[in-house]
């Protein structure tokens, strides 16, 4: 009941704010947006920018929220760590293209600090709120700063999530501390570019989850309806940037949110009920917990217990393993011969979410056969797989460390793990070098 009351108050506050406001979609240098006086509204009225208070908080933040649908649902906050205690907040764009928030007592509550410099002294700078929810600063029509590069807890369609290799800028999603406090909470999602890129989830400093690397059609181990009419997912990797991007195919509204308590939800707006429903949730079962089964363990959610050792491996600490504590993982029954590699072969494990790729190496043009040879030549190589599963498979991904966080997955990606030849079950797929 109390919650509903608060929601009502929140809603009324927004309506009052709306009535009181003049709305534009662009501000020019030295124009300002004042708390309670002005807001920006994107051209098609999808999003609005202004000052607000989240949940039960009385603090004021500058942010962007939905306008046409789901009025007041916040998608981005500027001064997350520096709230304003009163209604003296003001957003300005200065001549240098820097967005600055100030308040009665503080000339610099927050600033955008554009990465790219201005074109010249006579160039025209404006800040514009787009219908995608992106706030951009344009210098003679060139984007010198955009809020999409600095997401908070919300990922909107059209955002690039990854790393700009030229500027070093990396997008990170961070949860709010609580529904009433948008300051940086304990959960974060990052597109990690060590080894072959993959998305990692942290709780503080601890790695707790992983979306598998891109395999051409989607993320390894991530359910994707390939024929869906709602969205498309893409992955781009070149010398300038590495990112994935998600786009909507229709006018349906979706957003992905990292909740304050660590869930990643894809939410979809349903016009009929005027509310968001959970369209998809990543991390839904035990096998999604990072490395639940330890090194060389393999997680199968349809088995009880879910953890087992890969073939040719046995529990490192059987007592712990018996007690359902699988974290110490598995060890080889027989050590690799390595040396010239002649005594080693590979066992195929079909249909998996491939292991953690932070300590991996890859080549996009090598064949599976070349990949096997490359793996065999390297004493540290523990396994390999095709990088791209499309058209019968291409590219080489090989692991240079213990295999962590592998799970049985009803997908199309196969993993080849290294072991001594006489450990291979000859009836199963294997190959000689
Ligand atoms: C802008 O003006 C300053 C001072 O007048 C000058 O030093 C600088 O070179 C100018 N920059 C450009 C890009 O024109
Ligand atoms: C910026 O874009 C607008 C609209 O497309 C155009 O009219 C204007 O000439 C452009 N300005 C510059 C400096 O390119
Ligand atoms: C990838 O492999 C191909 C074929 O073996 C080779 O020509 C190419 O140089 C390799 N690329 C990199 C970046 O190692």
PDB file of C-alpha atoms and ligand atoms in Angstrom, residues 361-366 370, ligand 3:
ATOM      1  CA  UNK A 361      44.265 -17.074 -28.258  1.00  0.00           C
ATOM      2  CA  UNK A 362      42.392 -16.773 -31.512  1.00  0.00           C
ATOM      3  CA  UNK A 363      42.733 -16.464 -35.256  1.00  0.00           C
ATOM      4  CA  UNK A 364      39.732 -15.751 -37.430  1.00  0.00           C
ATOM      5  CA  UNK A 365      40.930 -17.436 -40.627  1.00  0.00           C
ATOM      6  CA  UNK A 366      42.424 -20.720 -39.404  1.00  0.00           C
ATOM      7  CA  UNK A 370      45.114 -25.857 -38.299  1.00  0.00           C
TER       8      UNK A 370
HETATM    9  C1  LIG B   3      45.816 -16.407 -38.881  1.00  0.00           C
HETATM   10  O1  LIG B   3      46.061 -17.585 -39.572  1.00  0.00           O
HETATM   11  C2  LIG B   3      46.342 -17.404 -40.954  1.00  0.00           C
HETATM   12  C3  LIG B   3      46.394 -18.790 -41.599  1.00  0.00           C
HETATM   13  O2  LIG B   3      47.197 -19.667 -40.849  1.00  0.00           O
HETATM   14  C4  LIG B   3      47.642 -16.619 -41.093  1.00  0.00           C
HETATM   15  O3  LIG B   3      47.937 -16.412 -42.445  1.00  0.00           O
HETATM   16  C5  LIG B   3      47.468 -15.283 -40.373  1.00  0.00           C
HETATM   17  O4  LIG B   3      48.679 -14.569 -40.373  1.00  0.00           O
HETATM   18  C6  LIG B   3      47.021 -15.504 -38.930  1.00  0.00           C
HETATM   19  N1  LIG B   3      46.702 -14.201 -38.353  1.00  0.00           N
HETATM   20  C7  LIG B   3      47.144 -13.827 -37.172  1.00  0.00           C
HETATM   21  C8  LIG B   3      46.713 -12.494 -36.703  1.00  0.00           C
HETATM   22  O5  LIG B   3      47.876 -14.540 -36.489  1.00  0.00           O
END
